[in-house]
Tab-separated table of N, CA and C in Angstrom:
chain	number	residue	atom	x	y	z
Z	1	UNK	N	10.226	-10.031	-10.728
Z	1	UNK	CA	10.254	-10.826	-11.948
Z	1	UNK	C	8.813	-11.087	-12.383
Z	2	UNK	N	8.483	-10.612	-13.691
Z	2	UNK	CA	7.174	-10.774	-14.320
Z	2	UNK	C	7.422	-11.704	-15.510
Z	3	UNK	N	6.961	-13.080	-15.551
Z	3	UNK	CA	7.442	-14.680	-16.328
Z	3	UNK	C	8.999	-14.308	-16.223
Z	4	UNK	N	9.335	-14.354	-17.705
Z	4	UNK	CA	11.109	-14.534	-17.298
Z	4	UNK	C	11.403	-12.663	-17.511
Z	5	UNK	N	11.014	-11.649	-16.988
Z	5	UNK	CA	11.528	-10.605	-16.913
Z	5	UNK	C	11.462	-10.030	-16.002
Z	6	UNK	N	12.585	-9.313	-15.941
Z	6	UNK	CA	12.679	-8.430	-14.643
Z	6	UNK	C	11.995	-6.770	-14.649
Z	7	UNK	N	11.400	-6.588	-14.168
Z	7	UNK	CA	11.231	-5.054	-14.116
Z	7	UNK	C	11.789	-4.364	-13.671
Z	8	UNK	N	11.975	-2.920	-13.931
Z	8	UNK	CA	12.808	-2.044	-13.116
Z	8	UNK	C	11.793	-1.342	-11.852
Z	9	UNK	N	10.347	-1.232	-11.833
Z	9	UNK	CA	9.888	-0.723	-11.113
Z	9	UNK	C	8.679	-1.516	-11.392
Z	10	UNK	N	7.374	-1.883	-10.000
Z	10	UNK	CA	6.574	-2.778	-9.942
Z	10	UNK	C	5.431	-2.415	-8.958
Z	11	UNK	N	4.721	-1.394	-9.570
Z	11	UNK	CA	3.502	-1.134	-8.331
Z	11	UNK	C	2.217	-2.278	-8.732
Z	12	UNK	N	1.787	-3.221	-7.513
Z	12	UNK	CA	0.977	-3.780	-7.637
Z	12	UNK	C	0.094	-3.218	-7.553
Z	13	UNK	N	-0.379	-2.622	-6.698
Z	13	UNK	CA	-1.673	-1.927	-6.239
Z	13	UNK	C	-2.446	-1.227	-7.924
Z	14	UNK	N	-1.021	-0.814	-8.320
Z	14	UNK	CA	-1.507	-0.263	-9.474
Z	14	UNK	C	-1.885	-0.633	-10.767
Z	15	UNK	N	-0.951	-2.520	-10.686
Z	15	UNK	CA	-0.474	-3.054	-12.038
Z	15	UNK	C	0.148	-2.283	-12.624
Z	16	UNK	N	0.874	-1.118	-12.285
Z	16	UNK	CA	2.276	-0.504	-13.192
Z	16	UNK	C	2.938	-1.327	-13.368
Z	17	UNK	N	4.005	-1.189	-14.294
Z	17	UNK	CA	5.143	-1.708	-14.963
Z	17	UNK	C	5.889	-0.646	-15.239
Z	18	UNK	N	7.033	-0.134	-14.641
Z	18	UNK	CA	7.510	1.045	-15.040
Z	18	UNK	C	9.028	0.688	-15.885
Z	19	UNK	N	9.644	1.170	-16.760
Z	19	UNK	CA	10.636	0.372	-17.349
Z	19	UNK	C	11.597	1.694	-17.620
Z	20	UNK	N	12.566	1.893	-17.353
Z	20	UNK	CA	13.595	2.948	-18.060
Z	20	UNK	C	14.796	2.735	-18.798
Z	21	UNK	N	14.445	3.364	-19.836
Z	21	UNK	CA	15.098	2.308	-20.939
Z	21	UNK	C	16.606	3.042	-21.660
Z	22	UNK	N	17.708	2.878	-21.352
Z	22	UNK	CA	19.212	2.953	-21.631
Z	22	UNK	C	19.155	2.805	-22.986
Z	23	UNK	N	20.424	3.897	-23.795
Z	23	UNK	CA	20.717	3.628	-25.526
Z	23	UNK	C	20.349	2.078	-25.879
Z	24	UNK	N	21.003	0.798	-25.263
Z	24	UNK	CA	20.768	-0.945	-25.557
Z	24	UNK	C	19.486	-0.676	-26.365
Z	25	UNK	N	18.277	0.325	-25.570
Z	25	UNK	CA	16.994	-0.188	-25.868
Z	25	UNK	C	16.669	0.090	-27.580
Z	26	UNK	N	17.542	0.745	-28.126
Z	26	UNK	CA	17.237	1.451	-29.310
Z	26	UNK	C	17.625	0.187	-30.312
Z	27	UNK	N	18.206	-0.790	-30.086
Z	27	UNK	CA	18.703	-1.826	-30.891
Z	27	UNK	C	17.699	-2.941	-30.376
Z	28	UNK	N	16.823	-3.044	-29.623
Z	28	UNK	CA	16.000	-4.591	-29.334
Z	28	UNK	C	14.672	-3.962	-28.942
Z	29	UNK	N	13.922	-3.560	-29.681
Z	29	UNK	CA	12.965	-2.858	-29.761
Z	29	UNK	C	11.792	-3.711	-30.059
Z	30	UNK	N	12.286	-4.475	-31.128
Z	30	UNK	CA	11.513	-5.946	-30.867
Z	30	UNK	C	11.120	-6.802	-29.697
Z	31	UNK	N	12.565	-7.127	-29.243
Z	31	UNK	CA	12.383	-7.744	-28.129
Z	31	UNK	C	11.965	-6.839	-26.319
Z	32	UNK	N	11.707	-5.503	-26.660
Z	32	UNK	CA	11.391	-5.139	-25.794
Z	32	UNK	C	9.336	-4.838	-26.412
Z	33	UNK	N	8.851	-4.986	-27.383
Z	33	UNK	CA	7.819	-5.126	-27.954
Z	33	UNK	C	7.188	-6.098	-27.367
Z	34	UNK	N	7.870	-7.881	-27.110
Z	34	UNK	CA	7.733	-8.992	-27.057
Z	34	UNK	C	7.456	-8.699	-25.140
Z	35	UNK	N	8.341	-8.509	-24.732
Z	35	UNK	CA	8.599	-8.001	-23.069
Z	35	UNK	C	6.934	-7.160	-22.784
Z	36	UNK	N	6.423	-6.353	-23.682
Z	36	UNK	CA	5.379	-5.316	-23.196
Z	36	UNK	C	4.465	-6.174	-23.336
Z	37	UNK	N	4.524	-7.013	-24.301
Z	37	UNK	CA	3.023	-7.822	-24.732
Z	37	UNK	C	3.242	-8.849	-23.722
Z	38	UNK	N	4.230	-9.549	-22.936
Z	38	UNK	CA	3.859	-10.829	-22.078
Z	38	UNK	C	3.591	-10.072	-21.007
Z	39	UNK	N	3.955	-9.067	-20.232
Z	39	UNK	CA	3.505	-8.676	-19.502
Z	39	UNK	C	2.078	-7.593	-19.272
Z	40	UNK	N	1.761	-7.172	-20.690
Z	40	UNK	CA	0.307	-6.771	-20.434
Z	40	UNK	C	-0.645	-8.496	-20.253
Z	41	UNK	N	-0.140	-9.085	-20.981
Z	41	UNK	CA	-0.934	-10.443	-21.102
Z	41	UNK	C	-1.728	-10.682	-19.462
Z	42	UNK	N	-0.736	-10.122	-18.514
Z	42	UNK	CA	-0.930	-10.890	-17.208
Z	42	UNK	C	-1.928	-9.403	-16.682
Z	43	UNK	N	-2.465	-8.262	-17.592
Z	43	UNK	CA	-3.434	-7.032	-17.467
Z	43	UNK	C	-2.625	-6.362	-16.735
Z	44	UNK	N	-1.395	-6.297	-17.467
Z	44	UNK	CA	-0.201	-5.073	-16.153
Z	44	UNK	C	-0.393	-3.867	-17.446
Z	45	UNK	N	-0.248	-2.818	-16.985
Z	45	UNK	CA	0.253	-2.039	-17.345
Z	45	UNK	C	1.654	-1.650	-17.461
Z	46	UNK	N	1.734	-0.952	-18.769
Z	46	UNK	CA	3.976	-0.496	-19.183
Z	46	UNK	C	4.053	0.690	-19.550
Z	47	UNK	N	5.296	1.369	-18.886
Z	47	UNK	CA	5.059	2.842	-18.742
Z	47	UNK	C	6.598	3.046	-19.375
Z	48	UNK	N	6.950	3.562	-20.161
Z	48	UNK	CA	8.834	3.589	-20.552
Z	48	UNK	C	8.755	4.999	-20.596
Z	49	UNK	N	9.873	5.206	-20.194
Z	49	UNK	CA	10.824	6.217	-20.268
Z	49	UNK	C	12.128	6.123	-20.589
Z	50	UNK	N	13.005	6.835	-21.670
Z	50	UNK	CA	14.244	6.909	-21.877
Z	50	UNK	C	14.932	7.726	-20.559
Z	51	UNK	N	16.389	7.227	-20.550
Z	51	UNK	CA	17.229	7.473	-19.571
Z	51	UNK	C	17.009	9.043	-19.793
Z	52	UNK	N	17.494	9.616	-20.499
Z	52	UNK	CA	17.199	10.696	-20.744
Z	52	UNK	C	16.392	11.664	-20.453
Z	53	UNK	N	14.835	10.850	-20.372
Z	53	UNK	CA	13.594	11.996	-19.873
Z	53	UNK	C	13.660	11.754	-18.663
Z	54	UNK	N	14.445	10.849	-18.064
Z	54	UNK	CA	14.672	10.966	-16.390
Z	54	UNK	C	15.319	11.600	-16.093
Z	55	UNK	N	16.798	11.724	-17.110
Z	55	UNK	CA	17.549	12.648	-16.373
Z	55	UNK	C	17.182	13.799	-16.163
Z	56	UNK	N	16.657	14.344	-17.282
Z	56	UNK	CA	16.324	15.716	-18.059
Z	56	UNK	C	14.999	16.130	-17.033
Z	57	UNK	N	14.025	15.560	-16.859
Z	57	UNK	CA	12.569	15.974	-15.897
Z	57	UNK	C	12.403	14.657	-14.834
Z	58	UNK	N	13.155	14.467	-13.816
Z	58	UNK	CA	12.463	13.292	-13.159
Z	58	UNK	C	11.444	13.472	-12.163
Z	59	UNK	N	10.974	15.413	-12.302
Z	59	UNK	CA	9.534	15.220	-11.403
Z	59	UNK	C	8.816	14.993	-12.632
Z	60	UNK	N	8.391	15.500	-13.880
Z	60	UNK	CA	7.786	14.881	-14.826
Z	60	UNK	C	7.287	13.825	-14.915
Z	61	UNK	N	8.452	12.768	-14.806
Z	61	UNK	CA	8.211	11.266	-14.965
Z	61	UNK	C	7.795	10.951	-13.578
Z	62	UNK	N	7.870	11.642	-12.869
Z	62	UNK	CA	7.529	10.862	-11.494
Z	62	UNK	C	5.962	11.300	-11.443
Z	63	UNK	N	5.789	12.425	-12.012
Z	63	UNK	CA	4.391	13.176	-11.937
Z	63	UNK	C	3.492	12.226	-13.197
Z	64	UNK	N	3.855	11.852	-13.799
Z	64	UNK	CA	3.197	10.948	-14.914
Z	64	UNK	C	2.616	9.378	-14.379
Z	65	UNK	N	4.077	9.175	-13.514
Z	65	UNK	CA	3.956	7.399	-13.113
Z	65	UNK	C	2.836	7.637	-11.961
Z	66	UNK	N	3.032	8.761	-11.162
Z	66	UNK	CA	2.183	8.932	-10.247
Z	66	UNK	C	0.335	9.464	-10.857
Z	67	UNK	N	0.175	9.863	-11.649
Z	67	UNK	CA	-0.844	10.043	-12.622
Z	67	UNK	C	-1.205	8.873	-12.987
Z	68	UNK	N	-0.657	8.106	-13.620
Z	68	UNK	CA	-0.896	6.959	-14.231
Z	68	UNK	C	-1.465	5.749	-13.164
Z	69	UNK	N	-1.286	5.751	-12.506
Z	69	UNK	CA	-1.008	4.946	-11.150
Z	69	UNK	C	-2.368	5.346	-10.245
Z	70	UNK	N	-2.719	6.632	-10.366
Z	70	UNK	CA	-3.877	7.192	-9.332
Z	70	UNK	C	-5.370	6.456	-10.421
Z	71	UNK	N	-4.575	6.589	-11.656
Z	71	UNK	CA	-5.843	6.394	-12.590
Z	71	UNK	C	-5.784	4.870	-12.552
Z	72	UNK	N	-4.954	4.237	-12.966
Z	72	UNK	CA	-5.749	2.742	-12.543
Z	72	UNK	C	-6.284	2.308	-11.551
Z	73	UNK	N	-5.813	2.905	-9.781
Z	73	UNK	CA	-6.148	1.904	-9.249
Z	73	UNK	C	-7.806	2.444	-8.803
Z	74	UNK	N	-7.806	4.142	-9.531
Z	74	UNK	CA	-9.256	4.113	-9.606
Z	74	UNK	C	-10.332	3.388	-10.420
Z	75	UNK	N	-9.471	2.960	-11.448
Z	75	UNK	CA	-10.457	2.119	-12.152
Z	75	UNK	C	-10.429	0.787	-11.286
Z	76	UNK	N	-9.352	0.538	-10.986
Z	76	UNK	CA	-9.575	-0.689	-10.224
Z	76	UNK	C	-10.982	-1.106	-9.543
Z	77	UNK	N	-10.851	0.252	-8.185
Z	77	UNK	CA	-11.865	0.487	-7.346
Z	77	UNK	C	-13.283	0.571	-7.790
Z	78	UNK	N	-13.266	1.484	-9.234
Z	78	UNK	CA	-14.412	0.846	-9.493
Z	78	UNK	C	-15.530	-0.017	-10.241
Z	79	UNK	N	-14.113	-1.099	-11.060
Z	79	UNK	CA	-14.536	-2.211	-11.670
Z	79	UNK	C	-14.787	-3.219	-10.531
Z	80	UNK	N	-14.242	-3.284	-9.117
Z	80	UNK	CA	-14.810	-4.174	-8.039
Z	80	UNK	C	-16.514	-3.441	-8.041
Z	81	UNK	N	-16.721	-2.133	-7.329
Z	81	UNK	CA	-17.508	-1.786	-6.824
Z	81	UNK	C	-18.848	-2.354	-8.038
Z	82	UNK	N	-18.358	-1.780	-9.577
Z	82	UNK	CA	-19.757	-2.738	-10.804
Z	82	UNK	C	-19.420	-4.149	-10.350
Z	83	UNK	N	-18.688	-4.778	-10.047
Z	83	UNK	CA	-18.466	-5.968	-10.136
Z	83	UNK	C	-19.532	-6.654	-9.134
């Protein structure tokens, strides 16, 4: 749970936010707008994918989240190290 939302997937190390998002999402787009902005607020990163590009490629998406994920926590590493 990130404030009042739940995530579907949650790498700290990385600050991912991974979210996969079902037809519902096509009608609250707003409120999933509202969801991306409180949780970047807290410097997370949000990664969506439709049900669909999971079904359809889930090494893709796994090769992306895992991409995505190598690259922050290198920045991580070396905003401590300037730090």
């Amino acid at each position: 749970v990130i404030d009042k939302f739940i995530a579907d997937f949650y790498c700290h190390a990385a600050g991912l936010v991974v979210e996969v998002d079902g037809g519902v999402h096509d009608e609250q787009k707003e409120r999933d707008a509202e969801r991306d902005r409180a949780i970047s607020s807290r410097g997370l990163r949000v990664l969506r994918f439709t049900n669909d590009q999971v079904l359809r490629d889930p090494q893709g998406a796994l090769r992306e989240i895992l991409q995505l994920a190598r690259e922050l926590i290198a920045a991580q590493h070396q905003h401590e190290q300037d730090g």
